[in-house]
Coordinates of C-alpha atoms in Angstrom, one line a residue:
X1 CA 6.6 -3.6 -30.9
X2 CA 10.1 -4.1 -31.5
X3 CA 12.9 -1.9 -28.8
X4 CA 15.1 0.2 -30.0
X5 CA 18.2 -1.0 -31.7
X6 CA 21.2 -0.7 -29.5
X7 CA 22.9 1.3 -31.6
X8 CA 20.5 3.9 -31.3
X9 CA 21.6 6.8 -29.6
X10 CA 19.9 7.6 -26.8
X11 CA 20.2 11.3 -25.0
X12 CA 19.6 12.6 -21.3
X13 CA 19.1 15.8 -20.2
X14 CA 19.5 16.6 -16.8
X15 CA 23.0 15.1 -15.5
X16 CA 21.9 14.9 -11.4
X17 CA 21.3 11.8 -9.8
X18 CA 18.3 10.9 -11.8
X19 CA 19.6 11.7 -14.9
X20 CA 23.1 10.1 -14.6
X21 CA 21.4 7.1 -13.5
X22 CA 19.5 6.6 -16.5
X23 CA 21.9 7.6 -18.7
X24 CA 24.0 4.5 -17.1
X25 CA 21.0 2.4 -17.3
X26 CA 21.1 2.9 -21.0
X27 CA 24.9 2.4 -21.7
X28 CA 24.7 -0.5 -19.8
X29 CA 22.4 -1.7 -22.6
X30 CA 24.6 -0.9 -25.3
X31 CA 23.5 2.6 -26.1
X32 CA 25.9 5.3 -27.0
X33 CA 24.6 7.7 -24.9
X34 CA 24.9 11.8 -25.0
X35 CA 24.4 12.9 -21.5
X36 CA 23.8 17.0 -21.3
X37 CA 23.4 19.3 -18.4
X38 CA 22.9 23.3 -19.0
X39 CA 25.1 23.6 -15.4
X40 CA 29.1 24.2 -16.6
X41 CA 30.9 20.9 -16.1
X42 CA 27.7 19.1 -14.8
X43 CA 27.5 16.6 -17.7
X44 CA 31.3 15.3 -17.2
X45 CA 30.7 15.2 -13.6
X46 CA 28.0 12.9 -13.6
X47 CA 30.1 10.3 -16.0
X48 CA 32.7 10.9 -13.5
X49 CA 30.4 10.3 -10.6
X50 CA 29.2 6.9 -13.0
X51 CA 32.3 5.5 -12.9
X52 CA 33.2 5.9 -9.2
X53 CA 30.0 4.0 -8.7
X54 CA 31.0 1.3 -10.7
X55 CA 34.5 1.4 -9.9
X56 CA 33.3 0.1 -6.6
X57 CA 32.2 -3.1 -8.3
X58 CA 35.5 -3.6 -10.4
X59 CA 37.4 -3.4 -6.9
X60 CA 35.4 -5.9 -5.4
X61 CA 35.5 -8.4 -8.2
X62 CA 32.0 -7.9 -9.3
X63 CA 32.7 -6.1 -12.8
X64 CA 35.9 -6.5 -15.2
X65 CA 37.5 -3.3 -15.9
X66 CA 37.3 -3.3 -19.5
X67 CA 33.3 -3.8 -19.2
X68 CA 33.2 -0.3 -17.3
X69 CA 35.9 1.1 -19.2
X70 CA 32.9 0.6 -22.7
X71 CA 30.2 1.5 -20.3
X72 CA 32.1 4.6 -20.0
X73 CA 33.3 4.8 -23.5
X74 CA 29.4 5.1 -24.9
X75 CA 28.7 7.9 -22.6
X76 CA 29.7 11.3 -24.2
X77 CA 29.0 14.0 -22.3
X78 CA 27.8 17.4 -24.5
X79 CA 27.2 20.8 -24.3
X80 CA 24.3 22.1 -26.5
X81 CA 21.0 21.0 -27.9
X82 CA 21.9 20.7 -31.3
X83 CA 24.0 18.4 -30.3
X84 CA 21.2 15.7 -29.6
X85 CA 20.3 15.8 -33.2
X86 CA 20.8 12.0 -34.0
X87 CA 19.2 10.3 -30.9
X88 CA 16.3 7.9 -31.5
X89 CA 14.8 9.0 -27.9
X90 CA 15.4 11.8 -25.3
X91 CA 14.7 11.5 -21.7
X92 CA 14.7 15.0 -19.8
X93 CA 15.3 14.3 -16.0
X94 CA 15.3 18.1 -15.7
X95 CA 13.3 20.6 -12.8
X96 CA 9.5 19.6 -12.3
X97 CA 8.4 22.9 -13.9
X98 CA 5.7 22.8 -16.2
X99 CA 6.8 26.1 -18.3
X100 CA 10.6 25.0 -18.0
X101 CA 10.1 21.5 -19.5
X102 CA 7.8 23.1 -22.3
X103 CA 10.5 24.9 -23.0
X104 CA 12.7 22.2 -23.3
X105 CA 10.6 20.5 -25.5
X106 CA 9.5 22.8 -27.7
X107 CA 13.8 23.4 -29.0
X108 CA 14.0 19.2 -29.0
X109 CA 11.2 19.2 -31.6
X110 CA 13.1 21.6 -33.5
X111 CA 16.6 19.8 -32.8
X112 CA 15.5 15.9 -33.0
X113 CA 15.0 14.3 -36.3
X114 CA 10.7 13.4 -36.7
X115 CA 11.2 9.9 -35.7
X116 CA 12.9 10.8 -32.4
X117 CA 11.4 9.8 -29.0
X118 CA 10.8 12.6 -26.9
X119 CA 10.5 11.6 -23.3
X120 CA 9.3 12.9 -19.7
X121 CA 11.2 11.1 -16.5
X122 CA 8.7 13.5 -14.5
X123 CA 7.1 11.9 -11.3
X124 CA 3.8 14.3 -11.0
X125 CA 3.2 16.6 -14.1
X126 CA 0.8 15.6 -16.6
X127 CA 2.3 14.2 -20.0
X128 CA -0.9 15.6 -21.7
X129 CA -0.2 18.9 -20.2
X130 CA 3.4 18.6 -20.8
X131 CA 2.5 17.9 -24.6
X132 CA -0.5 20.2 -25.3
X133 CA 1.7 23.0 -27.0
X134 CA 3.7 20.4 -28.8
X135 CA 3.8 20.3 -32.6
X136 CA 3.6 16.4 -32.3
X137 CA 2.7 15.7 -28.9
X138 CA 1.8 12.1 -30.2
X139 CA 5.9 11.3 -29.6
X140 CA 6.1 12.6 -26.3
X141 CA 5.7 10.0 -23.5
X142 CA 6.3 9.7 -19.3
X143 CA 9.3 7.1 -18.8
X144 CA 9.5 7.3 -14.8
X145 CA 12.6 5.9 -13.3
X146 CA 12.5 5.5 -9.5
X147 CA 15.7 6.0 -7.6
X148 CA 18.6 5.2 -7.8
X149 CA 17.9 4.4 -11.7
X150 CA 20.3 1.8 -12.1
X151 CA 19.4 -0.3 -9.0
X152 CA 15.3 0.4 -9.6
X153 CA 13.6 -2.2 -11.6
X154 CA 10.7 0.3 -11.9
X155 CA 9.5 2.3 -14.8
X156 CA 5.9 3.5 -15.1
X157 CA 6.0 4.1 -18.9
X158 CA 3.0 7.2 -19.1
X159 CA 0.4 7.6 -22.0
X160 CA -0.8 10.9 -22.4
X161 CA -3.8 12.0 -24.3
X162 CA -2.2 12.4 -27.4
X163 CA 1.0 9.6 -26.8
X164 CA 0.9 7.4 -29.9
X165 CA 0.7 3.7 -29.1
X166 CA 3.7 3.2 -30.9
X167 CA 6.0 5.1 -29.3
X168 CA 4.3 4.0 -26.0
X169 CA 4.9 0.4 -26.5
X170 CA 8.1 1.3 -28.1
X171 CA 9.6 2.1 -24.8
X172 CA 7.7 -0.5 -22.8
X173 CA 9.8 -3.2 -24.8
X174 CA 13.0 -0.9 -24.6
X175 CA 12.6 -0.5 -21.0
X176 CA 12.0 -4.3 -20.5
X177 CA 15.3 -4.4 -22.9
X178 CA 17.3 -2.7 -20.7
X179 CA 16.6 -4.8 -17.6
X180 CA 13.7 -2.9 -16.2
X181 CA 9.8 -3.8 -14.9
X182 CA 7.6 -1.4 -16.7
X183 CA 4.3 -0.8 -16.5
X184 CA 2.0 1.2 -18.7
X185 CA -0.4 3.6 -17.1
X186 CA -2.5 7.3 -18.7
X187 CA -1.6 10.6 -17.0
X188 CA -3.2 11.2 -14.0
X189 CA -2.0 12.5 -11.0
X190 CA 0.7 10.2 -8.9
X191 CA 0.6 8.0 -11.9
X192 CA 0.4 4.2 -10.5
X193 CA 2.9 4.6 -7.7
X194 CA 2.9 8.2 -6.1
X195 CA -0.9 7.5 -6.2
X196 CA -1.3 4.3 -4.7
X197 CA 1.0 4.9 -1.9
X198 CA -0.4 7.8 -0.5
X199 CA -2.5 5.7 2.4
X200 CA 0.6 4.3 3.2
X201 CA 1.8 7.2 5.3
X202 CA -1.4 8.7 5.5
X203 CA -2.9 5.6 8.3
X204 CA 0.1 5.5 10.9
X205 CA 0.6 9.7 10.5
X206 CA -3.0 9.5 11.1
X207 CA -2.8 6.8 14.1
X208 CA 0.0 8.6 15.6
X209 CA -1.7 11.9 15.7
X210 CA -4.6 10.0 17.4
X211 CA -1.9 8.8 20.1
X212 CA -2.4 4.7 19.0
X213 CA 1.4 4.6 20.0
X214 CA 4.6 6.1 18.9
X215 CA 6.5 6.2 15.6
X216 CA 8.9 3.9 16.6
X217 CA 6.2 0.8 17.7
X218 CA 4.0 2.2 14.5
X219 CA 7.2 1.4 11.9
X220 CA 8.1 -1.5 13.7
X221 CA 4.5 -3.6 13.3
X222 CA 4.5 -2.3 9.6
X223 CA 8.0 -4.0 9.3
X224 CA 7.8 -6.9 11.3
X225 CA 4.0 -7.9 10.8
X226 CA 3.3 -6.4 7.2
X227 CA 6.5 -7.0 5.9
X228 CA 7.2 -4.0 4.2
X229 CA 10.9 -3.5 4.2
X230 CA 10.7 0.1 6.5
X231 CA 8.1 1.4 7.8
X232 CA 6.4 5.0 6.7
X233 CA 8.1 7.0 9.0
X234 CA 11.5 5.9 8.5
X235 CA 10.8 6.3 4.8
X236 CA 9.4 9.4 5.1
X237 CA 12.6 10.4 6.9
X238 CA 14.4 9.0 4.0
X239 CA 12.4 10.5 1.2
X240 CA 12.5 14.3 3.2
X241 CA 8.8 15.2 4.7
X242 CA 9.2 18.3 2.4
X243 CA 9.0 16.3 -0.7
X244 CA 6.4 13.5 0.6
X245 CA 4.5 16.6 1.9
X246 CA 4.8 18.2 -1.7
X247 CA 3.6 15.3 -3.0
X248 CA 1.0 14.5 -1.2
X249 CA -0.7 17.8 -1.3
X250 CA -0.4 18.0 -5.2
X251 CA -2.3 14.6 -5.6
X252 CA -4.5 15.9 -3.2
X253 CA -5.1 19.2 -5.2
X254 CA -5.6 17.6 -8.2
X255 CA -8.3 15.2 -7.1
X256 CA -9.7 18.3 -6.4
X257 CA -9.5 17.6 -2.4
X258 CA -10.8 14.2 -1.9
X259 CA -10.4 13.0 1.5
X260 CA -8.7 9.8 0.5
X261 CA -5.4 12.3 0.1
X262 CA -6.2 14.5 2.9
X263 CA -2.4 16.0 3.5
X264 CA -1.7 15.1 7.5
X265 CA -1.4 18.1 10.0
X266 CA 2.1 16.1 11.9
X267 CA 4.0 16.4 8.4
X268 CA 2.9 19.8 7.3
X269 CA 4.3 20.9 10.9
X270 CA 7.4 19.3 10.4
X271 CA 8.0 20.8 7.6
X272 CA 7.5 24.1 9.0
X273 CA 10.1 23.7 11.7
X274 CA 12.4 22.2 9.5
X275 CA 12.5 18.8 11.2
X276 CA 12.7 17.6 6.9
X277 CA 14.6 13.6 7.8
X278 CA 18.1 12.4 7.1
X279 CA 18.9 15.6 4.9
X280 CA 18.2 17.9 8.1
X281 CA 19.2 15.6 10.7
X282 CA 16.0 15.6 12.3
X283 CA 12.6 14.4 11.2
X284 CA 10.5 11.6 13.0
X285 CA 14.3 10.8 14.8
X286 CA 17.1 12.2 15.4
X287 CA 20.0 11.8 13.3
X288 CA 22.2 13.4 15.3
X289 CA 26.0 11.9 15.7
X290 CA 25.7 9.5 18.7
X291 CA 21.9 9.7 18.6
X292 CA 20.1 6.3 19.4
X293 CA 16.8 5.2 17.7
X294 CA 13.8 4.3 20.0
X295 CA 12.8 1.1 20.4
X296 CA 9.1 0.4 19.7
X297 CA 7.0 -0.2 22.7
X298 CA 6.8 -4.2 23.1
X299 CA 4.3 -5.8 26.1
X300 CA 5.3 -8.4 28.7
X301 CA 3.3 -10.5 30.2
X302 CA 2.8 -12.2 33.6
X303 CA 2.1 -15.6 34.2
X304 CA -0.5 -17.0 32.5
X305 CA -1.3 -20.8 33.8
X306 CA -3.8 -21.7 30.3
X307 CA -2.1 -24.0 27.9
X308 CA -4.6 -24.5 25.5
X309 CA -6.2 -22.4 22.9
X310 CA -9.7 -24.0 21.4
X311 CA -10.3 -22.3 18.5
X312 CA -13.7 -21.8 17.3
X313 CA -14.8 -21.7 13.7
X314 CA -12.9 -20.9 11.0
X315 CA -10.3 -18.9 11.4
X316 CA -9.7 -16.9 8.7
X317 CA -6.2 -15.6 7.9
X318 CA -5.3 -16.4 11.2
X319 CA -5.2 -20.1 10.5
X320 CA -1.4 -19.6 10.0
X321 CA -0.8 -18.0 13.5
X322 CA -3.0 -21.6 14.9
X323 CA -0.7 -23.7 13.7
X324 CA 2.5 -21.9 14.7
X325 CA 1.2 -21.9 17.9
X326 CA 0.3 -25.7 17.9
X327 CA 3.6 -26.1 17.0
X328 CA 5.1 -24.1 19.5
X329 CA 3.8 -26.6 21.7
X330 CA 0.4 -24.6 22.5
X331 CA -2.9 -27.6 22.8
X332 CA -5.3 -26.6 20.3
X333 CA -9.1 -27.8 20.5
X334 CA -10.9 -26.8 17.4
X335 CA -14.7 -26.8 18.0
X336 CA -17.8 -25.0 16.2
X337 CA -18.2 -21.3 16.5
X338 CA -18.2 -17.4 15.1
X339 CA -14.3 -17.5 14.4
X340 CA -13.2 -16.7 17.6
X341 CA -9.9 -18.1 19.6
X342 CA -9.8 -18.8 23.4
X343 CA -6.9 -18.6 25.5
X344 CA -7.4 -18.2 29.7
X345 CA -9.5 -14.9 30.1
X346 CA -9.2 -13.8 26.2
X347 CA -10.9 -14.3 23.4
X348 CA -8.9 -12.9 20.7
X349 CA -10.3 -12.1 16.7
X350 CA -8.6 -10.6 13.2
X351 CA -10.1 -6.9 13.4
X352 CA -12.9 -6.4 11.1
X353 CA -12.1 -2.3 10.9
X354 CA -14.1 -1.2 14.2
X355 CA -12.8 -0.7 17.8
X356 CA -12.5 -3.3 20.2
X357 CA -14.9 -1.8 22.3
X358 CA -17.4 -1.6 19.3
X359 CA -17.2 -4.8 18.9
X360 CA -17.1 -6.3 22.3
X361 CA -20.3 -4.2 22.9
X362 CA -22.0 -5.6 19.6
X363 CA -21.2 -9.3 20.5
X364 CA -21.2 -9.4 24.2
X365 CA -17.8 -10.4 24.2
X366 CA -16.5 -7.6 27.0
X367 CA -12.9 -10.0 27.1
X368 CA -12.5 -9.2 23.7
X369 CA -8.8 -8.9 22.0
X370 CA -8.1 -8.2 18.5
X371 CA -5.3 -9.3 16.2
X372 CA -3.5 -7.0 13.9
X373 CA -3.2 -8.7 10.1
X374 CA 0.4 -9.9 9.1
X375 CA 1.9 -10.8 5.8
X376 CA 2.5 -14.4 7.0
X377 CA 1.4 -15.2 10.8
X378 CA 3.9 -18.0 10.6
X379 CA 7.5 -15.3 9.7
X380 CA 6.2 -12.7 11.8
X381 CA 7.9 -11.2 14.2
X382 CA 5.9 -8.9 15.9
X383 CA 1.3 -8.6 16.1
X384 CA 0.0 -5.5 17.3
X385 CA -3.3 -5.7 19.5
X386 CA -5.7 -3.5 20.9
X387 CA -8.2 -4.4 23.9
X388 CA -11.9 -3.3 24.5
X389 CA -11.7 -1.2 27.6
X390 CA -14.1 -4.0 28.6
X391 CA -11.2 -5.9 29.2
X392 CA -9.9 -7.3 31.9
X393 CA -6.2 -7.2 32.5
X394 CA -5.9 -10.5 33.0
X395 CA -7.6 -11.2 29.2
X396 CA -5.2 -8.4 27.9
X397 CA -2.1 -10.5 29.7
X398 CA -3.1 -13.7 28.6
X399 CA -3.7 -12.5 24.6
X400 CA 0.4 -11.2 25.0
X401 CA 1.3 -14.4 26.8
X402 CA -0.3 -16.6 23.9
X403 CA 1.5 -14.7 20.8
X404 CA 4.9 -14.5 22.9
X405 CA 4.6 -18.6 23.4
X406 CA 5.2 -18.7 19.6
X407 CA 7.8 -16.0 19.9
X408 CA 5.9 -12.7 18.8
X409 CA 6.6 -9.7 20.5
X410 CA 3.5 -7.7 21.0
X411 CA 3.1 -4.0 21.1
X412 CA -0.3 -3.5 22.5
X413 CA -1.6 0.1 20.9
X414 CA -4.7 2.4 22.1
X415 CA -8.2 1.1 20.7
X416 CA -8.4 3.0 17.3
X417 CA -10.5 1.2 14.1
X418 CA -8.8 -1.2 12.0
X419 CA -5.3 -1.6 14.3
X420 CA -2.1 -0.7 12.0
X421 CA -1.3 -3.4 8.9
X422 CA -5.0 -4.2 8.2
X423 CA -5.9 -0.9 8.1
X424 CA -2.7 0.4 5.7
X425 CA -3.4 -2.6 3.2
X426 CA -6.7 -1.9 3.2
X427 CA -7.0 1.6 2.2
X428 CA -4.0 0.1 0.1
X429 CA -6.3 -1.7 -1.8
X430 CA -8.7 0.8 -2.2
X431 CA -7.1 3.1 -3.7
X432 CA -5.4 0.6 -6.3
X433 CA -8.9 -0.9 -7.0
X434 CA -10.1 2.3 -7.3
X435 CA -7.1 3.1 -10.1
X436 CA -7.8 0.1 -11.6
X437 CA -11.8 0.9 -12.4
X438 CA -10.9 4.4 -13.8
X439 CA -8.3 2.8 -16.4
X440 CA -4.9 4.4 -14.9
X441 CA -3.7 1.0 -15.4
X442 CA -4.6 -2.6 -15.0
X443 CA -4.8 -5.0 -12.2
X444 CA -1.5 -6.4 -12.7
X445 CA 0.5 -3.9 -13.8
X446 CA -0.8 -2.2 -10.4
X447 CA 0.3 -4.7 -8.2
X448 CA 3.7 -5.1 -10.0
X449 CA 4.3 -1.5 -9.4
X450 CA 4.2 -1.4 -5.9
X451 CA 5.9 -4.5 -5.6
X452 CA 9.2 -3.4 -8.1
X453 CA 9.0 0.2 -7.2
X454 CA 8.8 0.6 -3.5
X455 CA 9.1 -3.4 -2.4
X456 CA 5.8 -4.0 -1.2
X457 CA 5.8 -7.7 -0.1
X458 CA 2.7 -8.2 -2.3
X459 CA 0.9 -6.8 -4.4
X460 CA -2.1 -4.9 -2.3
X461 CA -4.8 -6.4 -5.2
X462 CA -4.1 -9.7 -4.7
X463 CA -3.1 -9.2 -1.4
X464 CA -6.6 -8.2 -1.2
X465 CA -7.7 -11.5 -3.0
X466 CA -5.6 -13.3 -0.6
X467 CA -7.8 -12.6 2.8
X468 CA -10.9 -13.2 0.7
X469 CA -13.5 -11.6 -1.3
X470 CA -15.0 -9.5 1.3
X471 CA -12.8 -8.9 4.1
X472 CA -11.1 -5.6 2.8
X473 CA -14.9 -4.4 2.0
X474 CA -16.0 -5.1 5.6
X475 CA -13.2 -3.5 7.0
X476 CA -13.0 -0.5 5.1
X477 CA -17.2 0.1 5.9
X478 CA -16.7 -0.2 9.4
X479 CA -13.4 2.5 9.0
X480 CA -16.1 4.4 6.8
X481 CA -18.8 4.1 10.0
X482 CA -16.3 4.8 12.6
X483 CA -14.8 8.1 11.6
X484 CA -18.3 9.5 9.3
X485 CA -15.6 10.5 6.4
X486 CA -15.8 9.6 2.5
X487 CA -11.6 8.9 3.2
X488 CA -12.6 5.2 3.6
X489 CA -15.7 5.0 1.4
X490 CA -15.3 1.2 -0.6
X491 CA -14.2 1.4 -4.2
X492 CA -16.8 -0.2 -6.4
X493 CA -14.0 -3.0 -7.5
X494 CA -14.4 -3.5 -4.2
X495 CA -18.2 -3.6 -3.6
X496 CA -18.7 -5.7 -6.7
X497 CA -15.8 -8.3 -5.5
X498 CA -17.8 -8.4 -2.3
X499 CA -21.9 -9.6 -3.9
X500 CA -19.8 -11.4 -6.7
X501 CA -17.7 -13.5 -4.8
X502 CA -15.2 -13.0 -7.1
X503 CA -11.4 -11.4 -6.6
X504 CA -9.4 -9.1 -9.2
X505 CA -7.8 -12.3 -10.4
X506 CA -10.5 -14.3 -11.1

């Protein structure tokens, strides 16, 4: 399916940040663009509020003045419906009211010729239910930008019930035209990304209400070790807890309560006090004029006399971390074994989902230390660990001194299944795999959703096919076991990658 023709006009309703954004997206393509608020003055203030944005590039060299000067010139701002009458496609950015976008579509089909485009930037009403009352619902469709619109290369292009394929793939090419990563996905709740994402927050909100460690240490490890670029209470600060809250309880709602989107009690408290993030000054920290941030909570060891580290088995995913080591000047002696490593009084392994003092118990391994998963043992910066309270603390000081020899701070939390980044990827995982076997959207468009819309460093499905076959199964059954809740029950994606030997790429 072709785009549309630059020389199609395109409209936006809705002139606030969303809306001004996209209508710049689309003049920056080559659109004339009518840009229409129902708020007095609105509409001219968002071109106005366009071109100081880009004015900002001109001074710096970056874009010639007569480039923003035809951006600006295809970018007529307007003051009634009727007005719209020759665009090829409409995209409301409006309220997320049900009735109130009705409304607003039900004059468009009267106003817009019958060939127009009618679509939906909404982030979490249906596009079936947005449609049911239309004459022809087959031309409405959901065309989420994420924001800021112009510097997002995200859009989840939304197939409702009655969405024609047509007009759907229609504004998968324009989108792709205009510089953007879509994605195509049906209307459920969340879509790909507000669905996906929700375990995200949900583990560390969860670990810090179970005391694991603090917010600060919490973001830090999914930073540093998981490479996501901020961790989910610094983004939840960012987003406002009374929007992430909002969302989170609506997905939950409409999954008709299922555990996996259980809302957490910390947020919903914030956002009774007010504590709301940056817009409030206060959320997880304080934003306060002169306010510092905490530093996460980082071990130090004593002296530790062992110099080598025999490693037994395979090692998995932490094969990476060996050979930083080794070449950090750590002797390595490899030798046959269950995967373990050996260094003084530890014996350190990759957690497998249960408690240290599970497993120590189940393996008669009281020294026992486990590793936290990183996006790339050999880049990062920080590992968090947990110790059975079998431990000694001489095995717990010589598991710090080992990662610090290869320069890895450590922030040692409480005991709690499945540690920080291998839990969050792998409920992650589960919940994409799970979107993926229902048909919201497939395997790859998944993984590039959360990779161009909120800068995952990977992908969680292939993330998942990365640490092997079974090792997100195994560690979401023993999170399953350990807290008795369907929250962490395997997705059958999952289940069947795990007897199959076989990953979502294969």
């Amino acid at each position: 399916m072709q785009p549309l023709a630059t020389n199609t006009p395109v409209a936006v309703i809705g002139a606030g940040a969303m809306g001004s954004g996209i209508a710049q997206v689309a003049a920056q393509a080559g659109h004339p663009v009518f840009l229409l608020d129902q708020r007095e003055g609105a509409a001219e203030a968002g071109r106005q509020s366009i071109a100081k944005q880009l004015q900002r590039r001109v001074d710096k060299g970056k874009m010639e003045q007569s480039a923003l000067d035809e951006l600006l010139g295809r970018i007529q701002p307007v003051n009634q419906l009727s007005e719209l009458a020759l665009a090829g496609l409409v995209i409301e950015a409006i309220v997320e009211d049900l009735e109130i976008k009705r409304g607003l579509l039900d004059n468009l089909e009267e106003v817009c010729g019958d060939n127009a485009i009618l679509a939906t930037n909404t982030s979490s009403i249906s596009v079936t239910a947005l449609g049911a009352k239309m004459k022809c619902p087959e031309r409405l469709v959901g065309m989420h930008f994420f924001n800021p619109a112009p510097l997002m290369a995200l859009v989840e292009v939304i197939k409702g019930l009655a969405t024609s394929d047509e007009v759907a793939q229609c504004v998968y090419a324009t989108a792709s035209q205009w510089g953007k990563k879509p994605v195509t996905a049906t209307s459920t709740p969340g879509f790909i990304v507000n669905r996906v994402a929700r375990p995200f927050y949900a583990e560390s909100l969860r670990l810090l209400q179970e005391q694991a460690t603090d917010s600060a240490t919490l973001d830090a490890v999914v930073r540093e070790a998981g490479g996501f670029r901020m961790g989910p209470f610094e983004l939840t600060d960012l987003i406002g807890h009374d929007v992430n809250y909002a969302v989170t309880s609506s997905v939950f709602n409409s999954y008709y309560q299922d555990t996996r989107f259980l809302p957490s009690l910390v947020q919903k408290e914030l956002v009774e006090a007010g504590r709301l993030g940056r817009k409030s000054g206060q959320g997880f920290y304080n934003y306060a004029e002169g306010s510092q941030k905490p530093e996460p909570a980082t071990a130090v060891s004593a002296n530790c006399e062992a110099d080598t580290l025999i490693v037994e088995g395979n090692p998995g995913p932490l094969a990476a971390l060996v050979t930083r080591l080794s070449e950090s000047g750590v002797k390595i002696i490899e030798r046959d074994g269950p995967g373990r490593l050996y260094f003084g009084d530890a014996v350190l392994a990759l957690t497998d989902g249960r408690m240290a003092s599970e497993r120590a118990a189940a393996e008669a391994c009281n020294n026992l230390i486990l590793l936290d998963l990183a996006f790339d043992y050999a880049k990062a910066t920080r590992l968090a660990i947990a110790s059975a309270d079998q431990a000694s603390p001489q095995a717990t000081n010589d598991a710090c001194a080992l990662l610090q020899k290869a320069g890895i701070s450590v922030s040692l939390i409480a005991d709690r299944p499945g540690l920080v980044v291998m839990r969050t990827v792998a409920t992650l995982t589960n919940e994409a795999a799970d979107a993926a076997l229902h048909g919201v959207a497939s395997v790859s468009d998944i993984d590039l959703a959360m990779k161009a819309g909120l800068n995952y460093p990977e992908g969680p499905l292939r993330w998942s096919d990365n640490l092997g076959f079974s090792m997100v199964h195994t560690v979401l059954s023993h999170l399953q076991q350990s807290y008795g809740e369907d929250r962490y029950r395997p997705a059958l994606l999952l289940r069947k990658n795990r007897f199959s030997e076989k990953g979502f790429y294969s």
